[in-house]
Tab-separated table of C-alpha atoms and ligand atoms in Angstrom:
chain	number	residue	atom	x	y	z
X	1	MET	CA	69.917	118.170	-38.900
X	2	ILE	CA	68.997	116.609	-35.026
X	3	THR	CA	71.187	116.668	-32.146
X	4	ILE	CA	70.492	115.572	-29.071
X	5	SER	CA	72.731	116.418	-25.340
X	6	HIS	CA	72.332	114.783	-22.324
X	7	LEU	CA	68.870	113.335	-23.164
X	8	SER	CA	67.517	111.109	-20.449
X	9	LYS	CA	64.380	109.137	-19.236
X	10	THR	CA	63.299	108.646	-16.064
X	11	TYR	CA	59.457	107.049	-15.220
X	12	TYR	CA	58.145	107.121	-11.840
X	13	ASP	CA	56.677	104.614	-10.646
X	14	PRO	CA	53.225	105.208	-8.130
X	15	ASP	CA	54.332	103.475	-4.813
X	16	GLY	CA	57.368	106.172	-5.277
X	17	THR	CA	60.294	104.176	-6.790
X	18	THR	CA	62.008	105.788	-9.884
X	19	PHE	CA	63.525	103.932	-13.106
X	20	GLN	CA	65.972	105.598	-15.641
X	21	VAL	CA	65.496	104.474	-18.581
X	22	LEU	CA	67.486	106.720	-20.580
X	23	LYS	CA	70.244	108.148	-18.817
X	24	ASP	CA	72.969	109.785	-21.527
X	25	VAL	CA	71.733	110.033	-24.573
X	26	ASN	CA	74.258	112.290	-27.280
X	27	CYS	CA	74.543	111.930	-30.935
X	28	GLU	CA	73.923	114.108	-33.669
X	29	ILE	CA	72.288	113.117	-37.088
X	30	LYS	CA	73.267	114.429	-40.590
X	31	PRO	CA	70.378	114.199	-43.970
X	32	GLY	CA	70.920	111.278	-45.652
X	33	GLU	CA	72.538	109.181	-42.211
X	34	VAL	CA	70.244	105.903	-42.285
X	35	ILE	CA	70.762	104.703	-38.514
X	36	CYS	CA	69.760	101.207	-37.564
X	37	ILE	CA	70.039	101.532	-33.443
X	38	ILE	CA	70.056	97.445	-32.572
X	39	GLY	CA	70.768	96.608	-29.546
X	40	PRO	CA	69.366	93.933	-26.372
X	41	SER	CA	65.786	94.568	-25.845
X	42	GLY	CA	64.896	96.981	-22.406
X	43	THR	CA	67.882	99.138	-23.439
X	44	GLY	CA	65.620	101.771	-24.539
X	45	LYS	CA	65.655	101.992	-28.376
X	46	SER	CA	62.681	102.210	-29.199
X	47	THR	CA	62.119	104.863	-25.924
X	48	PHE	CA	64.706	106.732	-26.942
X	49	LEU	CA	62.202	108.071	-30.412
X	50	ARG	CA	60.070	108.365	-28.856
X	51	ALA	CA	60.906	110.919	-26.923
X	52	ILE	CA	62.343	112.560	-30.946
X	53	ASN	CA	59.430	112.491	-31.501
X	54	LEU	CA	57.972	114.206	-28.139
X	55	LEU	CA	55.795	111.180	-28.013
X	56	ASP	CA	56.961	110.221	-24.724
X	57	PRO	CA	58.586	113.756	-23.997
X	58	PRO	CA	62.510	112.591	-22.035
X	59	THR	CA	62.764	114.483	-18.632
X	60	GLY	CA	66.085	116.371	-18.673
X	61	GLY	CA	68.815	117.135	-21.976
X	62	SER	CA	67.919	118.721	-25.013
X	63	ILE	CA	67.151	117.985	-28.578
X	64	ILE	CA	67.745	120.922	-30.952
X	65	VAL	CA	65.806	120.351	-34.850
X	66	ASP	CA	66.462	122.162	-37.002
X	67	GLY	CA	68.661	125.371	-34.593
X	68	GLU	CA	65.350	124.746	-32.476
X	69	ASN	CA	65.298	123.765	-29.164
X	70	ILE	CA	62.343	121.193	-29.540
X	71	LEU	CA	62.168	120.697	-25.337
X	72	ALA	CA	61.537	124.875	-24.483
X	73	LYS	CA	58.476	125.552	-23.464
X	74	GLY	CA	56.078	126.358	-25.817
X	75	TYR	CA	57.556	124.772	-29.217
X	76	PRO	CA	54.671	123.597	-31.486
X	77	VAL	CA	54.881	120.549	-31.750
X	78	HIS	CA	52.411	120.323	-34.889
X	79	LYS	CA	55.542	121.974	-36.520
X	80	LEU	CA	58.220	118.585	-35.583
X	81	ARG	CA	55.052	116.174	-36.981
X	82	ARG	CA	55.367	118.100	-40.207
X	83	LYS	CA	58.868	117.896	-39.600
X	84	MET	CA	58.756	114.125	-38.276
X	85	GLY	CA	57.300	111.162	-39.714
X	86	MET	CA	57.015	107.888	-37.798
X	87	VAL	CA	56.357	104.596	-38.873
X	88	PHE	CA	55.255	101.619	-35.464
X	89	GLN	CA	55.838	98.223	-35.447
X	90	ASN	CA	51.620	97.779	-35.695
X	91	PHE	CA	50.689	100.433	-38.524
X	92	ASN	CA	48.484	102.381	-36.603
X	93	LEU	CA	46.329	102.399	-40.226
X	94	PHE	CA	42.716	104.248	-39.561
X	95	ASP	CA	40.741	101.061	-39.786
X	96	HIS	CA	37.444	103.109	-40.690
X	97	MET	CA	39.865	104.787	-43.478
X	98	THR	CA	40.273	103.128	-46.899
X	99	VAL	CA	44.112	103.109	-47.497
X	100	LEU	CA	44.385	106.201	-50.160
X	101	GLU	CA	42.549	108.875	-46.691
X	102	ASN	CA	44.841	107.058	-44.253
X	103	VAL	CA	47.097	108.627	-47.098
X	104	MET	CA	45.471	111.810	-47.603
X	105	TYR	CA	44.192	112.813	-44.176
X	106	ALA	CA	47.227	114.698	-43.146
X	107	PRO	CA	47.095	116.082	-45.701
X	108	CYS	CA	44.143	117.742	-45.907
X	109	LYS	CA	44.016	117.890	-42.563
X	110	ILE	CA	47.264	119.578	-40.955
X	111	LEU	CA	48.819	121.085	-44.134
X	112	LYS	CA	45.581	121.917	-46.182
X	113	GLU	CA	46.434	120.424	-49.118
X	114	ASP	CA	43.708	121.167	-51.770
X	115	ILE	CA	41.894	116.855	-51.747
X	116	GLU	CA	42.638	116.596	-55.388
X	117	LYS	CA	46.077	117.312	-54.911
X	118	ALA	CA	45.982	114.851	-51.655
X	119	ARG	CA	44.516	112.184	-54.067
X	120	GLU	CA	46.767	112.801	-56.771
X	121	GLU	CA	49.924	112.302	-54.655
X	122	GLY	CA	48.450	109.511	-51.759
X	123	LEU	CA	47.445	107.739	-55.093
X	124	ALA	CA	51.287	108.585	-57.041
X	125	LEU	CA	53.011	106.763	-53.078
X	126	LEU	CA	51.239	104.551	-53.311
X	127	ARG	CA	52.251	103.403	-56.359
X	128	LYS	CA	56.062	103.653	-54.829
X	129	VAL	CA	55.409	101.805	-52.066
X	130	GLY	CA	53.394	99.052	-53.889
X	131	MET	CA	50.028	99.454	-53.108
X	132	VAL	CA	48.430	101.014	-55.294
X	133	GLU	CA	45.866	98.834	-56.569
X	134	LYS	CA	44.327	98.425	-52.453
X	135	ALA	CA	43.994	102.110	-52.844
X	136	ASP	CA	39.709	101.812	-51.751
X	137	VAL	CA	39.610	98.682	-49.105
X	138	TYR	CA	40.104	99.851	-45.639
X	139	PRO	CA	42.948	97.881	-43.884
X	140	SER	CA	40.781	95.538	-41.703
X	141	SER	CA	41.499	92.852	-45.489
X	142	LEU	CA	45.410	93.582	-46.451
X	143	SER	CA	47.748	91.711	-45.186
X	144	GLY	CA	50.597	93.107	-41.756
X	145	GLY	CA	53.984	93.561	-44.695
X	146	GLN	CA	50.516	95.481	-46.416
X	147	LYS	CA	49.748	97.681	-43.956
X	148	GLN	CA	53.194	99.281	-42.942
X	149	ARG	CA	53.043	99.511	-46.098
X	150	VAL	CA	50.717	101.849	-46.600
X	151	ALA	CA	51.596	103.028	-42.995
X	152	ILE	CA	54.999	103.656	-44.821
X	153	ALA	CA	53.178	105.922	-47.593
X	154	ARG	CA	51.372	107.519	-45.344
X	155	ALA	CA	54.467	109.041	-43.116
X	156	LEU	CA	55.770	110.055	-47.100
X	157	ALA	CA	52.779	112.236	-46.809
X	158	MET	CA	54.586	114.563	-45.242
X	159	HIS	CA	57.220	115.121	-46.870
X	160	PRO	CA	59.449	114.585	-44.037
X	161	GLU	CA	62.367	115.259	-43.474
X	162	ALA	CA	62.984	111.937	-41.671
X	163	ILE	CA	61.298	109.132	-40.624
X	164	LEU	CA	61.217	107.271	-37.405
X	165	PHE	CA	60.418	103.859	-37.135
X	166	ASP	CA	59.813	101.596	-34.245
X	167	GLU	CA	60.498	97.445	-34.902
X	168	PRO	CA	59.109	98.247	-38.189
X	169	THR	CA	59.004	93.923	-39.161
X	170	SER	CA	58.658	92.845	-36.060
X	171	ALA	CA	55.464	92.254	-35.224
X	172	LEU	CA	55.076	90.835	-38.722
X	173	ASP	CA	54.374	87.128	-40.664
X	174	PRO	CA	58.383	86.453	-41.815
X	175	THR	CA	57.454	86.242	-45.130
X	176	MET	CA	55.759	89.530	-45.163
X	177	VAL	CA	59.884	90.996	-43.858
X	178	GLY	CA	60.675	91.244	-47.100
X	179	GLU	CA	58.479	93.883	-48.638
X	180	VAL	CA	58.576	96.298	-45.690
X	181	LEU	CA	62.462	96.261	-46.179
X	182	SER	CA	62.440	96.332	-49.332
X	183	VAL	CA	60.495	99.745	-49.395
X	184	ILE	CA	62.801	100.916	-47.211
X	185	ARG	CA	66.069	100.514	-48.545
X	186	GLN	CA	64.690	102.214	-51.459
X	187	LEU	CA	63.991	105.587	-49.148
X	188	ALA	CA	67.723	104.574	-48.128
X	189	LYS	CA	68.891	104.807	-51.292
X	190	GLU	CA	66.746	108.139	-52.175
X	191	GLY	CA	68.629	109.704	-49.716
X	192	MET	CA	65.562	109.742	-46.623
X	193	THR	CA	67.419	110.405	-43.047
X	194	MET	CA	65.830	107.290	-41.453
X	195	LEU	CA	66.317	105.768	-37.462
X	196	ILE	CA	65.434	102.569	-37.871
X	197	VAL	CA	65.200	100.356	-33.814
X	198	THR	CA	65.527	96.773	-35.204
X	199	HIS	CA	66.644	93.007	-34.028
X	200	GLU	CA	67.181	92.445	-38.573
X	201	MET	CA	71.051	92.813	-38.285
X	202	LYS	CA	71.419	91.451	-41.627
X	203	PHE	CA	68.806	94.341	-42.707
X	204	ALA	CA	71.131	96.928	-40.673
X	205	ARG	CA	74.038	95.963	-42.018
X	206	ASP	CA	73.082	96.720	-45.419
X	207	VAL	CA	71.364	99.001	-45.677
X	208	SER	CA	72.342	102.092	-42.737
X	209	THR	CA	74.793	104.402	-43.080
X	210	ARG	CA	76.232	104.355	-39.158
X	211	ILE	CA	74.472	102.034	-36.307
X	212	PHE	CA	74.255	103.497	-32.700
X	213	PHE	CA	74.363	100.118	-30.658
X	214	MET	CA	72.520	100.571	-27.399
X	215	TYR	CA	72.893	99.377	-23.970
X	216	GLU	CA	71.920	100.365	-19.828
X	217	GLY	CA	69.892	103.287	-21.611
X	218	VAL	CA	72.720	104.952	-23.590
X	219	ILE	CA	74.480	104.949	-26.918
X	220	HIS	CA	77.287	102.316	-26.050
X	221	GLU	CA	78.998	101.996	-29.536
X	222	ASP	CA	78.486	104.739	-32.247
X	223	GLY	CA	80.174	103.034	-35.710
X	224	THR	CA	79.598	102.610	-39.417
X	225	PRO	CA	78.271	98.408	-39.985
X	226	GLN	CA	81.007	97.949	-41.037
X	227	GLN	CA	83.110	98.455	-38.194
X	228	ILE	CA	79.902	97.720	-34.855
X	229	PHE	CA	79.637	93.792	-36.848
X	230	GLU	CA	83.786	93.395	-37.608
X	231	ASN	CA	85.792	95.217	-35.595
X	232	PRO	CA	83.768	96.539	-32.121
X	233	HIS	CA	85.115	97.811	-30.351
X	234	ARG	CA	82.933	97.572	-26.450
X	235	SER	CA	82.638	93.936	-25.727
X	236	ALA	CA	79.003	94.198	-25.333
X	237	THR	CA	79.089	95.775	-28.410
X	238	LYS	CA	80.587	92.050	-29.721
X	239	ALA	CA	78.652	89.475	-26.801
X	240	PHE	CA	75.227	90.971	-28.908
X	241	VAL	CA	75.850	91.204	-32.942
X	242	GLN	CA	78.566	87.870	-32.259
X	243	ARG	CA	76.210	86.057	-30.289
X	244	ILE	CA	74.470	82.892	-31.803
X	245	ARG	CA	70.721	81.230	-31.687
X	246	LYS	CA	70.826	77.358	-31.137
X	247	GLN	CA	68.169	74.482	-29.397
X	248	VAL	CA	69.977	71.483	-28.087
X	249	PHE	CA	68.409	68.227	-28.293
X	250	GLU	CA	69.922	64.823	-26.355
X	251	VAL	CA	68.829	61.852	-28.233
X	252	ASP	CA	69.417	58.835	-25.519
X	253	GLY	CA	67.455	56.287	-26.832
X	254	PRO	CA	64.514	55.115	-29.091
X	255	ASP	CA	61.657	56.612	-26.767
X	256	PHE	CA	63.426	59.937	-28.143
X	257	ASP	CA	60.422	61.723	-28.443
X	258	PHE	CA	61.269	62.601	-32.385
X	259	LEU	CA	58.742	64.437	-33.640
X	260	GLY	CA	58.825	67.036	-31.029
X	261	MET	CA	62.192	67.742	-31.645
X	262	TYR	CA	61.150	68.666	-35.290
X	263	THR	CA	57.870	70.627	-34.026
X	264	ALA	CA	60.862	72.476	-32.042
X	265	ILE	CA	63.284	73.464	-34.635
X	266	ASN	CA	60.176	74.526	-37.314
X	267	LEU	CA	59.642	77.093	-34.766
X	268	PHE	CA	63.336	77.865	-34.008
X	269	CYS	CA	62.984	78.501	-38.378
X	270	ILE	CA	59.899	80.577	-37.696
X	271	LYS	CA	61.298	82.677	-34.589
X	272	TYR	CA	64.508	83.791	-36.035
X	273	ASN	CA	62.951	84.530	-39.562
X	274	ILE	CA	64.530	81.595	-41.612
X	275	SER	CA	60.445	79.552	-42.054
X	276	ASP	CA	62.802	78.981	-46.007
X	277	LYS	CA	65.199	76.656	-44.259
X	278	TYR	CA	63.012	74.886	-42.087
X	279	LYS	CA	62.061	72.054	-45.263
X	280	ARG	CA	65.872	71.160	-45.597
X	281	ALA	CA	66.820	70.482	-42.039
X	282	GLU	CA	64.078	68.854	-41.578
X	283	THR	CA	65.354	66.694	-44.239
X	284	LEU	CA	67.947	66.548	-43.274
X	285	VAL	CA	67.957	65.906	-39.326
X	286	LYS	CA	65.028	63.125	-40.313
X	287	LEU	CA	68.053	61.549	-43.248
X	288	MET	CA	70.710	61.798	-40.578
X	289	MET	CA	68.474	59.976	-37.533
X	290	ASP	CA	66.249	57.761	-39.702
X	291	ASP	CA	69.271	56.552	-42.297
X	292	ILE	CA	72.353	57.362	-41.418
X	293	MET	CA	72.913	57.637	-37.601
X	294	ALA	CA	70.435	55.041	-37.024
X	295	ALA	CA	72.758	53.523	-35.223
X	296	TYR	CA	74.404	56.035	-33.205
X	297	ARG	CA	73.377	56.851	-29.419
X	298	PRO	CA	73.183	58.653	-27.568
X	299	MET	CA	73.861	61.888	-29.670
X	300	THR	CA	73.339	65.499	-29.538
X	301	VAL	CA	71.602	67.534	-31.628
X	302	ARG	CA	72.092	71.427	-32.259
X	303	ILE	CA	70.345	73.837	-34.597
X	304	THR	CA	72.788	76.842	-34.116
X	305	GLN	CA	71.702	79.944	-35.960
X	306	SER	CA	74.310	83.353	-36.299
X	307	GLU	CA	72.767	86.593	-36.232
X	308	LEU	CA	75.737	88.162	-38.189
X	309	SER	CA	76.629	85.761	-41.070
X	310	SER	CA	73.152	84.447	-41.075
X	311	ASP	CA	75.048	81.062	-41.384
X	312	THR	CA	72.853	78.295	-40.120
X	313	HIS	CA	74.205	75.284	-38.900
X	314	LEU	CA	72.950	71.599	-38.183
X	315	ASP	CA	75.192	69.232	-35.756
X	316	PHE	CA	75.143	65.688	-34.741
X	317	MET	CA	77.736	64.849	-31.428
X	318	VAL	CA	78.353	61.196	-31.299
X	319	GLN	CA	80.517	61.213	-28.205
X	320	GLY	CA	83.199	59.190	-27.360
X	321	MET	CA	83.663	58.786	-31.224
X	322	GLU	CA	87.418	59.410	-32.405
X	323	ASN	CA	86.349	58.427	-36.958
X	324	THR	CA	83.711	60.569	-38.727
X	325	PRO	CA	81.010	58.008	-39.010
X	326	LEU	CA	80.029	59.006	-42.809
X	327	ASN	CA	81.369	56.727	-46.149
X	328	ASP	CA	80.797	58.507	-49.185
X	329	ALA	CA	78.540	57.269	-50.465
X	330	GLN	CA	76.433	59.240	-47.300
X	331	ARG	CA	78.128	62.199	-48.403
X	332	GLY	CA	76.493	61.813	-51.221
X	333	GLN	CA	72.838	61.456	-50.269
X	334	LEU	CA	73.271	64.518	-47.434
X	335	ALA	CA	75.609	67.395	-50.407
X	336	PRO	CA	72.047	68.135	-53.000
X	337	LEU	CA	71.123	69.198	-49.204
X	338	CYS	CA	73.558	71.402	-47.606
X	339	GLN	CA	75.772	73.669	-48.889
X	340	GLN	CA	78.117	72.206	-46.494
X	341	ILE	CA	79.859	69.580	-45.011
X	342	ILE	CA	82.629	69.635	-41.694
X	343	GLU	CA	83.439	66.517	-40.072
X	344	GLU	CA	85.216	67.658	-36.644
X	345	PRO	CA	86.122	65.877	-34.054
X	346	THR	CA	85.992	68.008	-30.716
X	347	THR	CA	87.466	66.428	-27.140
X	348	ARG	CA	83.589	64.851	-26.355
X	349	GLY	CA	83.526	63.522	-29.712
X	350	PHE	CA	83.504	64.169	-32.968
X	351	ARG	CA	80.624	66.125	-34.868
X	352	ILE	CA	79.086	66.019	-38.258
X	353	LYS	CA	78.197	70.437	-39.287
X	354	LEU	CA	76.737	70.572	-41.906
X	355	LEU	CA	75.032	74.448	-42.664
X	356	VAL	CA	71.592	74.908	-44.556
D	1	ADP	P1	63.238	98.599	-25.657
D	1	ADP	O1	63.381	99.712	-27.504
D	1	ADP	O2	65.435	98.807	-25.840
D	1	ADP	O3	63.668	96.598	-25.772
D	1	ADP	P2	62.452	100.692	-24.222
D	1	ADP	O4	62.702	101.662	-24.867
D	1	ADP	O5	60.718	99.558	-24.923
D	1	ADP	O6	63.078	98.691	-24.377
D	1	ADP	O7	61.707	99.548	-22.296
D	1	ADP	C1	62.850	100.007	-21.949
D	1	ADP	C2	62.702	99.414	-20.412
D	1	ADP	O8	62.222	101.092	-20.116
D	1	ADP	C3	61.911	99.396	-20.626
D	1	ADP	O9	62.724	98.120	-18.744
D	1	ADP	C4	60.239	99.798	-20.257
D	1	ADP	O10	60.079	98.169	-19.185
D	1	ADP	C5	60.621	100.691	-19.381
D	1	ADP	N1	59.197	101.277	-19.530
D	1	ADP	C6	58.878	101.560	-21.641
D	1	ADP	N2	58.212	102.825	-20.717
D	1	ADP	C7	57.170	102.287	-19.608
D	1	ADP	C8	56.850	103.694	-19.244
D	1	ADP	N3	55.379	104.105	-19.899
D	1	ADP	N4	56.645	103.624	-17.525
D	1	ADP	C9	57.008	102.333	-17.281
D	1	ADP	N5	58.689	101.719	-18.057
D	1	ADP	C10	58.782	101.580	-19.339
């Protein structure tokens, strides 16, 4: 359905410097495919989506959609707008229109649909994304997650053959990510063709039929989610999918800023979308610091988040120690708060690792 060959995009600065964001992108997208585009920031993922939708036309190559080169001179852009919907990071709803008017606007204006038919369809789409109760309110009264669900209904109203999503959850409060992802999951089940730029690795792994790993302006690796996440062939892909987020605290003595550490752990949980684990993480660290390990200093405390497995670990490393400082009573205190307790000697000291 979409064949992309040798796509390139160069930005020209007024001072004469040039920057090639897309170098040579080649791929074929078939109907019903759900493709998540992942990769480090600044590698051209958004530029690629905007190029396919002609929001930011590429400087070279071809994009064939249903047999026509959409980059050819004179290709009617409105024709593409009917075939391809787009959902943006910042929703881009019309603030002066109600939710329902937002959804009805393009079908009435571009498809010249009858108003009553557009209203009926609009309400059905709002029902589908769980927003029908808000049909008559203005977007300003909605939460980010609700706005994004309306934006998805609006894209669906044009009966597109495919929908492009540009980081649909990255502007959302972590508590609202789930409601938007579940709408996208539902569309995937129904067979909608979708291209999704996302940083949600677990979602990418569950929902897609294929993954594009973009790196330095090309599709560096293209494979099934299982292959890309479990058996990446290229080293850059491997480094990306296996990366672990971490934050380290050196607890040196009685003047250590414990409050600062708890705040940093809270921010870490918010940043990596694991707010649900924050309370437990904080309780565990307090229990370890105030009771169980109070006698041991200096100590290194670390929180890590694996993108691939979604596991969150807290580890406590006591330098120079050879045996576990834990006794059975303390293990009993920790057990209800974590999924696993690992006690292991390392070259630097003894480590207690808790799976939150
Ligand atoms: P990603 O989505 O992978 O984070 P983007 O496609 O947003 O990457 O951007 C890739 C690179 O292109 C970035 O370095 C960005 O600064 C640059 N870029 C994006 N848009 C423009 C623009 N309009 N003018 C100049 N450079 C741009």
